[in-house]
Coordinates of C-alpha atoms and ligand atoms in Angstrom, one line a residue:
M1 CA 150.5 115.1 72.2
S2 CA 150.4 112.8 75.1
S3 CA 147.2 113.2 77.2
L4 CA 147.1 116.1 79.7
R5 CA 147.1 115.3 83.4
I6 CA 144.3 117.2 85.2
G7 CA 143.8 117.1 88.9
I8 CA 140.3 117.2 90.3
A9 CA 139.3 118.1 93.8
F10 CA 136.3 119.2 96.0
F11 CA 136.2 120.9 99.3
Y12 CA 132.8 122.1 100.4
H13 CA 131.2 123.7 103.4
E14 CA 128.8 126.4 104.2
S15 CA 129.5 127.5 107.7
H16 CA 126.9 129.2 109.9
T17 CA 129.0 131.0 112.5
F18 CA 126.1 131.4 114.9
S19 CA 125.4 127.6 115.0
P20 CA 126.4 125.8 118.2
S21 CA 127.3 122.7 116.2
M22 CA 130.9 122.8 115.1
T23 CA 131.8 120.9 111.9
N24 CA 134.3 118.2 112.7
L25 CA 136.1 115.7 110.6
N26 CA 133.5 113.1 111.2
D27 CA 130.9 115.3 109.6
F28 CA 133.0 115.3 106.5
I29 CA 133.5 111.5 106.7
N30 CA 129.7 111.0 107.1
E31 CA 128.8 113.2 104.1
G32 CA 131.7 112.3 101.7
F33 CA 135.4 112.2 102.2
H34 CA 137.1 110.5 99.3
K35 CA 140.6 110.1 98.1
G36 CA 142.1 108.9 94.8
D37 CA 140.0 106.5 92.8
E38 CA 137.2 106.5 95.3
I39 CA 136.3 109.9 93.9
I40 CA 135.5 108.5 90.4
E41 CA 133.4 105.9 92.0
A42 CA 131.5 108.4 94.1
Y43 CA 130.9 111.1 91.5
A44 CA 131.2 109.7 87.9
G45 CA 127.7 109.8 86.4
T46 CA 126.4 112.2 89.0
K47 CA 125.1 115.7 88.1
T48 CA 127.6 117.5 90.3
E49 CA 130.5 119.7 89.7
V50 CA 132.9 116.8 89.9
G51 CA 130.6 114.7 87.7
G52 CA 130.9 117.5 85.1
F53 CA 134.8 117.6 85.5
I54 CA 135.0 113.9 85.0
D55 CA 132.7 113.9 81.9
I56 CA 134.5 116.6 80.1
L57 CA 138.0 115.2 80.9
R58 CA 137.0 111.7 79.7
D59 CA 135.7 113.2 76.6
K60 CA 139.0 115.0 76.0
D61 CA 140.9 111.8 76.8
A62 CA 142.7 113.6 79.7
E63 CA 144.4 111.6 82.4
I64 CA 142.2 112.3 85.4
I65 CA 144.1 112.6 88.7
P66 CA 141.6 112.4 91.5
L67 CA 143.0 114.1 94.6
V68 CA 140.7 114.7 97.5
C69 CA 137.0 115.3 97.8
A70 CA 135.4 116.3 101.1
A71 CA 132.0 117.9 101.8
A72 CA 129.9 118.3 104.9
I73 CA 126.4 119.5 105.3
P74 CA 126.1 123.3 106.3
S75 CA 126.4 123.7 110.0
G76 CA 128.7 125.6 112.4
Q77 CA 132.3 126.6 111.9
V78 CA 134.7 123.9 110.6
T79 CA 137.2 122.8 113.3
K80 CA 140.8 123.7 112.8
D81 CA 141.6 120.0 113.0
A82 CA 139.1 119.1 110.3
Y83 CA 140.3 121.8 107.9
E84 CA 144.0 121.2 108.4
T85 CA 143.6 117.4 108.0
I86 CA 141.8 117.7 104.7
K87 CA 144.1 120.5 103.5
E88 CA 147.1 118.3 104.3
E89 CA 145.5 115.3 102.4
M90 CA 145.1 117.6 99.5
I91 CA 148.6 119.0 99.6
S92 CA 150.2 115.6 100.1
A93 CA 148.1 114.2 97.1
L94 CA 149.4 117.1 95.0
R95 CA 153.0 116.5 96.1
Q96 CA 152.8 112.8 95.4
S97 CA 151.3 113.3 92.0
E98 CA 153.5 113.7 88.9
K99 CA 153.4 117.2 87.4
L100 CA 149.9 118.3 86.6
D101 CA 148.9 120.3 83.5
G102 CA 145.8 121.8 85.2
L103 CA 143.7 121.6 88.3
L104 CA 139.9 121.7 88.7
I105 CA 138.6 122.2 92.2
A106 CA 135.0 122.6 93.3
L107 CA 134.7 125.0 96.2
H108 CA 131.7 126.4 98.1
G109 CA 133.0 129.9 99.0
A110 CA 131.3 130.2 102.3
M111 CA 133.4 128.0 104.5
V112 CA 134.6 129.5 107.8
V113 CA 137.2 127.6 110.0
E114 CA 137.7 128.3 113.7
H115 CA 140.9 130.4 112.9
L116 CA 140.2 131.4 109.3
S117 CA 137.4 133.6 107.8
D118 CA 138.3 132.9 104.2
P119 CA 139.7 129.3 104.1
E120 CA 139.1 128.8 100.3
T121 CA 141.7 131.5 99.4
E122 CA 144.0 130.2 102.1
M123 CA 143.7 126.7 100.5
L124 CA 144.3 128.2 97.0
K125 CA 147.3 130.1 98.2
K126 CA 148.7 126.9 99.7
I127 CA 148.0 124.9 96.5
R128 CA 149.9 127.6 94.6
S129 CA 152.8 127.4 96.9
V130 CA 153.1 123.7 96.0
I131 CA 152.3 123.7 92.3
G132 CA 153.5 127.2 91.3
Y133 CA 151.7 129.7 89.2
D134 CA 152.2 128.2 85.8
I135 CA 149.6 125.5 86.1
P136 CA 146.1 126.8 85.4
I137 CA 143.4 126.2 88.1
A138 CA 139.7 126.6 87.6
T139 CA 137.1 126.5 90.4
T140 CA 133.4 126.3 90.7
L141 CA 131.6 128.3 93.4
D142 CA 128.2 128.3 95.2
M143 CA 125.9 131.2 94.5
H144 CA 126.0 131.7 98.2
A145 CA 129.8 132.2 98.5
N146 CA 131.1 135.1 100.6
L147 CA 134.1 136.1 98.5
S148 CA 137.1 138.3 98.9
S149 CA 139.1 140.0 96.1
E150 CA 142.0 137.8 97.2
M151 CA 140.3 134.9 95.4
I152 CA 141.3 136.2 91.9
S153 CA 145.0 136.4 93.1
Y154 CA 145.4 132.7 92.6
T155 CA 143.3 132.2 89.4
P156 CA 140.9 134.2 87.3
L157 CA 138.9 131.1 86.4
H158 CA 135.9 130.9 88.8
F159 CA 132.5 129.8 87.7
G160 CA 129.5 130.4 90.0
F161 CA 126.1 128.7 90.0
K162 CA 123.4 130.5 88.1
T163 CA 120.5 128.6 89.5
Y164 CA 118.8 128.5 92.9
P165 CA 117.8 125.7 93.5
H166 CA 121.3 124.8 92.3
V167 CA 120.6 122.6 89.4
D168 CA 123.5 123.8 87.3
M169 CA 126.2 122.3 89.5
Y170 CA 127.1 119.8 86.6
E171 CA 126.9 122.5 83.9
Q172 CA 129.3 124.8 85.8
G173 CA 131.6 121.9 86.4
C174 CA 131.6 121.2 82.7
K175 CA 132.2 124.9 82.0
A176 CA 135.2 125.1 84.3
A177 CA 136.7 122.0 82.7
E178 CA 136.2 123.1 79.2
T179 CA 137.7 126.6 79.9
L180 CA 140.6 125.2 81.7
W181 CA 141.2 122.8 78.9
S182 CA 141.0 125.3 76.1
G183 CA 143.2 127.7 78.1
I184 CA 145.9 125.0 78.2
I185 CA 145.5 124.2 74.5
T186 CA 145.4 127.8 73.2
S187 CA 147.6 129.5 76.0
E188 CA 144.8 132.1 76.2
K189 CA 145.4 134.5 79.0
Y190 CA 142.4 135.2 81.3
V191 CA 141.7 138.0 83.7
A192 CA 139.0 138.5 86.3
S193 CA 137.3 141.6 87.8
F194 CA 135.8 141.5 91.3
I195 CA 133.5 143.8 93.1
K196 CA 132.3 143.5 96.7
L197 CA 129.2 145.4 97.6
P198 CA 128.1 146.7 101.0
I199 CA 125.0 144.5 100.9
M200 CA 124.1 141.3 102.8
L201 CA 121.0 139.6 101.7
P202 CA 118.8 136.9 103.1
S203 CA 118.5 134.0 100.7
I204 CA 114.8 133.5 100.7
N205 CA 114.0 135.5 97.7
M206 CA 117.2 134.7 95.8
R207 CA 115.8 131.9 93.8
T208 CA 116.2 132.2 90.1
A209 CA 112.9 131.1 88.6
E210 CA 111.6 134.5 89.3
G211 CA 112.4 137.7 91.1
P212 CA 115.5 139.9 91.5
M213 CA 118.1 137.1 91.2
H214 CA 116.4 135.8 88.0
D215 CA 116.7 139.2 86.4
L216 CA 120.4 139.5 87.5
V217 CA 121.2 136.0 86.2
E218 CA 119.5 136.9 82.9
L219 CA 121.7 139.9 82.6
A220 CA 124.8 138.0 83.5
K221 CA 124.0 135.5 80.8
Q222 CA 123.5 138.2 78.2
K223 CA 126.9 139.5 79.1
E224 CA 128.4 136.0 78.5
E225 CA 127.2 136.1 74.9
D226 CA 130.2 138.4 74.3
S227 CA 133.0 136.1 73.4
D228 CA 135.4 138.0 75.5
I229 CA 133.4 137.3 78.7
I230 CA 133.9 133.8 79.8
G231 CA 131.8 133.8 82.9
A232 CA 129.9 136.5 84.9
T233 CA 128.4 135.7 88.3
V234 CA 126.5 137.6 90.9
F235 CA 127.2 135.9 94.2
G236 CA 124.4 136.5 96.7
G237 CA 126.5 135.6 99.7
F238 CA 125.6 133.6 102.9
P239 CA 124.4 136.1 105.6
Y240 CA 124.8 133.6 108.5
S241 CA 128.7 133.8 108.4
D242 CA 129.7 136.7 110.7
I243 CA 133.0 137.5 108.9
P244 CA 134.6 140.4 107.1
E245 CA 134.0 138.7 103.7
A246 CA 130.2 138.6 104.2
G247 CA 128.0 140.0 101.5
V248 CA 127.2 140.2 97.8
S249 CA 130.0 140.1 95.2
I250 CA 130.4 140.1 91.4
L251 CA 133.0 138.2 89.6
V252 CA 133.6 138.4 85.9
T253 CA 136.1 136.4 84.0
G254 CA 137.2 137.1 80.4
T255 CA 140.0 137.8 78.0
D256 CA 139.6 141.7 77.9
P257 CA 140.1 143.5 81.2
T258 CA 138.2 146.6 79.9
K259 CA 135.2 144.4 79.3
T260 CA 135.3 142.5 82.5
E261 CA 135.6 145.7 84.5
R262 CA 132.7 147.3 82.6
T263 CA 130.5 144.1 83.0
S264 CA 131.2 143.8 86.7
K265 CA 130.3 147.5 87.2
E266 CA 127.1 147.1 85.3
L267 CA 126.1 144.0 87.3
A268 CA 126.9 145.8 90.5
E269 CA 124.8 148.7 89.6
K270 CA 121.8 146.4 88.9
V271 CA 122.2 144.6 92.2
W272 CA 122.2 147.9 94.0
E273 CA 119.1 149.0 92.1
F274 CA 117.3 145.6 92.9
K275 CA 118.3 145.2 96.5
D276 CA 114.9 146.0 98.1
R277 CA 113.3 143.3 96.1
F278 CA 115.2 140.7 98.0
I279 CA 113.6 141.6 101.2
V280 CA 110.3 139.8 102.0
H281 CA 108.1 139.4 105.0
L282 CA 106.8 135.9 105.9
P283 CA 103.7 134.7 107.7
S284 CA 103.9 133.8 111.4
I285 CA 103.5 130.1 112.6
D286 CA 99.9 130.8 113.7
D287 CA 98.9 132.3 110.3
A288 CA 100.6 129.5 108.5
V289 CA 98.9 126.8 110.5
K290 CA 95.5 128.6 110.1
E291 CA 96.1 128.6 106.3
A292 CA 97.0 124.8 106.3
L293 CA 93.7 124.0 108.3
S294 CA 91.5 125.7 105.7
Y295 CA 93.5 124.5 102.6
N296 CA 91.6 122.2 100.3
G297 CA 93.8 122.1 97.1
D298 CA 94.3 118.9 95.1
K299 CA 98.0 118.7 95.9
P300 CA 99.6 119.2 99.3
I301 CA 100.4 122.6 100.9
V302 CA 104.0 122.9 102.2
L303 CA 104.7 124.8 105.5
A304 CA 108.4 125.4 105.0
D305 CA 110.2 125.7 108.3
I306 CA 112.9 127.9 106.5
S307 CA 114.6 129.2 109.7
D308 CA 115.7 125.7 110.5
N309 CA 116.7 124.6 107.0
P310 CA 119.8 122.4 107.6
L311 CA 121.2 123.5 104.2
S312 CA 121.3 127.1 105.6
G313 CA 122.9 125.8 108.8
G314 CA 119.7 125.1 110.8
T315 CA 120.0 122.3 113.4
G316 CA 117.0 120.4 111.9
D317 CA 115.5 119.8 115.2
T318 CA 113.6 123.0 116.3
T319 CA 110.2 122.4 117.6
G320 CA 108.3 125.7 117.1
L321 CA 106.4 124.9 113.9
L322 CA 106.0 121.1 114.7
K323 CA 104.5 121.9 118.1
K324 CA 101.8 124.3 116.7
M325 CA 101.1 121.8 113.9
L326 CA 100.5 118.9 116.5
E327 CA 98.4 121.2 118.6
A328 CA 96.2 122.3 115.7
D329 CA 95.4 118.6 114.9
I330 CA 95.6 119.1 111.1
K331 CA 94.7 116.0 109.1
N332 CA 96.9 113.9 106.9
V333 CA 100.2 115.6 107.7
L334 CA 103.8 114.6 107.0
F335 CA 106.7 116.3 108.9
G336 CA 110.2 115.8 108.1
A337 CA 113.1 115.3 108.1
F338 CA 113.4 115.9 111.7
Y339 CA 116.8 115.3 113.2
D340 CA 116.9 113.6 116.6
E341 CA 119.6 110.9 117.2
E342 CA 118.4 110.1 120.6
S343 CA 114.8 109.5 119.7
L344 CA 115.9 107.6 116.6
S345 CA 118.1 105.1 118.7
R346 CA 115.1 104.6 121.0
C347 CA 113.0 103.7 118.0
M348 CA 115.7 101.4 116.7
Y349 CA 115.9 99.7 120.1
S350 CA 112.2 99.3 120.4
G351 CA 111.6 98.1 116.9
E352 CA 108.8 98.5 114.3
G353 CA 105.3 98.1 115.7
A354 CA 106.3 99.4 119.1
T355 CA 104.9 102.5 120.9
V356 CA 107.4 104.7 122.7
Q357 CA 107.6 107.9 124.7
L358 CA 109.9 110.4 123.2
E359 CA 111.4 113.8 123.9
L360 CA 111.3 115.0 120.5
G361 CA 113.9 117.6 119.1
G362 CA 114.9 120.8 120.8
K363 CA 118.3 119.3 121.7
E364 CA 120.8 121.2 119.4
S365 CA 119.3 124.6 119.8
P366 CA 116.7 124.6 122.6
E367 CA 116.5 128.3 122.5
F368 CA 114.3 127.9 119.5
G369 CA 111.8 125.5 121.3
E370 CA 111.9 122.9 124.1
P371 CA 111.7 119.2 123.3
L372 CA 108.3 117.9 122.8
S373 CA 107.0 115.0 125.0
V374 CA 105.2 112.8 122.7
Q375 CA 103.9 109.1 122.4
A376 CA 104.9 107.7 119.1
D377 CA 104.0 104.6 117.1
I378 CA 107.0 103.2 115.2
I379 CA 105.8 102.4 111.8
R380 CA 109.0 101.5 109.9
L381 CA 112.9 101.7 110.3
T382 CA 115.6 101.8 107.7
E383 CA 119.3 102.5 107.7
G384 CA 118.5 105.6 105.7
K385 CA 120.3 105.1 102.5
F386 CA 118.9 106.3 99.1
R387 CA 120.1 107.8 95.9
N388 CA 118.7 111.2 94.8
K389 CA 116.4 111.0 91.8
G390 CA 115.4 114.6 91.5
P391 CA 117.2 117.2 89.4
M392 CA 119.6 118.4 92.2
N393 CA 122.7 116.3 93.0
T394 CA 121.0 113.6 90.9
G395 CA 122.5 110.1 91.6
V396 CA 124.3 111.1 94.6
L397 CA 124.1 108.5 97.5
V398 CA 122.5 110.0 100.6
Q399 CA 123.0 108.6 104.0
T400 CA 120.7 109.8 106.8
N401 CA 122.4 107.8 109.5
G402 CA 119.2 105.8 110.2
A403 CA 115.6 106.8 109.6
A404 CA 112.4 106.0 111.5
H405 CA 108.8 106.6 110.3
I406 CA 106.8 107.5 113.4
R407 CA 103.2 108.5 113.9
V408 CA 102.3 111.0 116.6
K409 CA 98.6 112.0 117.1
G410 CA 98.0 110.8 113.5
M411 CA 100.8 112.9 112.1
D412 CA 103.5 111.0 110.2
I413 CA 107.1 112.2 111.1
L414 CA 110.3 111.1 109.6
L415 CA 113.2 111.0 112.0
T416 CA 116.8 111.0 110.8
G417 CA 120.1 110.5 112.5
R418 CA 121.5 113.7 111.0
A419 CA 120.2 117.0 110.0
L420 CA 119.3 117.2 106.3
S421 CA 116.9 119.2 104.0
A422 CA 114.1 117.3 102.3
N423 CA 115.2 118.2 98.9
D424 CA 114.4 114.9 97.2
P425 CA 111.3 112.9 97.6
E426 CA 113.3 109.7 97.8
L427 CA 114.0 110.8 101.4
F428 CA 110.4 109.8 102.2
R429 CA 109.7 107.2 99.5
H430 CA 112.8 105.1 100.6
I431 CA 110.9 104.3 103.8
G432 CA 107.5 103.8 102.2
I433 CA 106.0 107.3 102.7
E434 CA 104.4 108.9 99.6
P435 CA 104.6 112.7 100.2
T436 CA 102.0 113.5 97.4
E437 CA 99.3 111.5 99.3
K438 CA 99.4 114.1 102.2
N439 CA 97.4 117.2 102.5
V440 CA 100.1 119.1 104.4
L441 CA 103.8 118.8 104.4
G442 CA 105.8 120.4 107.2
M443 CA 109.4 120.4 105.9
K444 CA 112.8 121.9 107.0
V445 CA 113.6 123.3 103.6
K446 CA 114.1 126.7 101.9
N447 CA 114.5 126.8 98.2
H448 CA 116.4 123.8 97.0
F449 CA 113.5 121.5 97.6
R450 CA 111.6 123.3 94.9
S451 CA 113.7 121.6 92.2
S452 CA 111.9 118.2 93.1
F453 CA 108.8 119.2 94.9
E454 CA 107.4 122.3 92.9
D455 CA 105.4 120.1 90.6
L456 CA 104.2 117.7 93.3
V457 CA 102.7 120.4 95.6
G458 CA 99.8 122.9 95.3
K459 CA 101.1 125.7 97.5
I460 CA 104.3 126.6 99.4
L461 CA 104.3 128.8 102.5
Y462 CA 107.5 130.0 104.0
V463 CA 107.0 130.3 107.7
D464 CA 108.6 132.8 110.0
A465 CA 109.4 130.3 112.8
P466 CA 112.3 130.8 115.1
G467 CA 115.6 129.3 114.1
L468 CA 119.3 129.8 113.2
A469 CA 118.5 130.5 109.6
S470 CA 115.9 133.3 110.3
N471 CA 114.9 135.5 107.3
D472 CA 115.3 138.5 109.7
L473 CA 118.9 139.3 109.8
S474 CA 118.4 142.0 112.5
V475 CA 118.1 139.2 115.1
F476 CA 121.7 138.1 114.7
N477 CA 124.5 139.8 116.9
Y478 CA 127.0 140.4 114.2
K479 CA 130.5 141.5 115.2
H480 CA 132.8 140.9 112.2
I481 CA 130.8 141.8 109.1
P482 CA 131.7 145.0 107.2
V483 CA 130.0 148.1 108.4
P484 CA 127.9 149.9 107.3
I485 CA 126.1 147.1 105.4
W486 CA 122.6 147.2 103.8
P487 CA 119.9 146.3 105.0
L488 CA 121.1 146.4 108.6
N489 CA 122.0 150.1 107.7
R490 CA 119.6 151.5 105.3
T491 CA 121.6 154.7 104.7
V492 CA 124.8 153.0 103.4
P493 CA 126.1 154.8 100.3
Y494 CA 126.6 153.0 97.0
Q495 CA 130.4 152.3 97.0
F496 CA 132.7 149.5 96.2
E497 CA 136.3 148.6 95.2
L498 CA 137.0 147.1 91.9
T499 CA 139.9 144.6 91.6
T500 CA 141.2 143.2 88.3
K501 CA 143.8 140.6 88.0
Ligands
ZN601 ZN1 123.9 127.8 97.9

């Protein structure tokens, strides 16, 4: 048999609909927008979904047809222009390609476009209109996807992450590719069952090392031991998207509809039972700073500014926590990454060794803290390029659009030219800062950073600072989410619709 032709693609965004920063085409170009062979160059050898697709397909001696890959860091809604441009690239690449035998596509599942609340299904629908329904498609999806039942109308093969921090992107990419491949070879017919629950959860306690999501993932893995169940995923959802598709869902793929239905119902019941365990209360900025002042562990304590975590759609430049940490005069502190293009260009203009007056941060979302007037010594400047060495997105080239190590009142601060979470120590090390030498790390992160930092630090405190990604969902003025929904409405009854296709 001549080798099978398998298309690979990637279209990824997590959209925070309350964010003032729209996500435009440039944001995709800055983070990663690749066509054709550039895709192999960018992702072969990386521990990403596309890295997994490539490894499995190479192993099978398939002909890999790289189509389009586009990803941007979580922020506000994607502009119509950016979405339509990328979609058109995808569609024209499919049209130009000779007939495919299968298609692998890494999606996020929580993208929102100006005019579309569920663009991933719209994209799959469009792809089907071009390639028809005979060619199998398999997707990978983020654990924080906000899914609708329409997703399974276009293919039953969806594989969600089972880890948070998401260190199984590669594994799920491999699984999607393996399943697609064996489906083509054996002509096996798959089905999917889907349940949407009236629950919308903050992600803070969704990590899979312990807690309720750990228990749910373990149950899902047990279910996958049945050879008729190919994939079982609990999707925690992304609560900062004010859309009708918001909330928790369960998607089970397999070969026996009775079993996929039964499994999805069992998982749904457990989510309902565990839902209270996802709600946690966090220390205030003052309490967290007090704890940092008295901390004397061997390894640093982290004050995690979770409400401004860029990977949850935070603007990366809020000043609430930074201001209090500067005022408290805590010793041996590193704060970062802190996004401020204007201050960064000022540093670049002045050069290493100079002292400058800066209006730090508070520019993207000033409602969460005014800019801080500070005098800063410029220690070192770089163009902000490094490769991840930690377990998440390993090997991926990161571009911060410039970086400055500045010192303000004895505090080391890393300024970057775009918002990004400090999920890999290379972010600091590439500019000569060793985070493990610090007593206190102020970081704009939530859970992903644990994959690299958990072993390097002594204690992690999640701080209830103001910001777009607040843990308290009652602060958001939702207009489009399904109602009633738990926990905003605590009396919502246990009910759901089950769809199997
Ligand atoms: Zn996620």
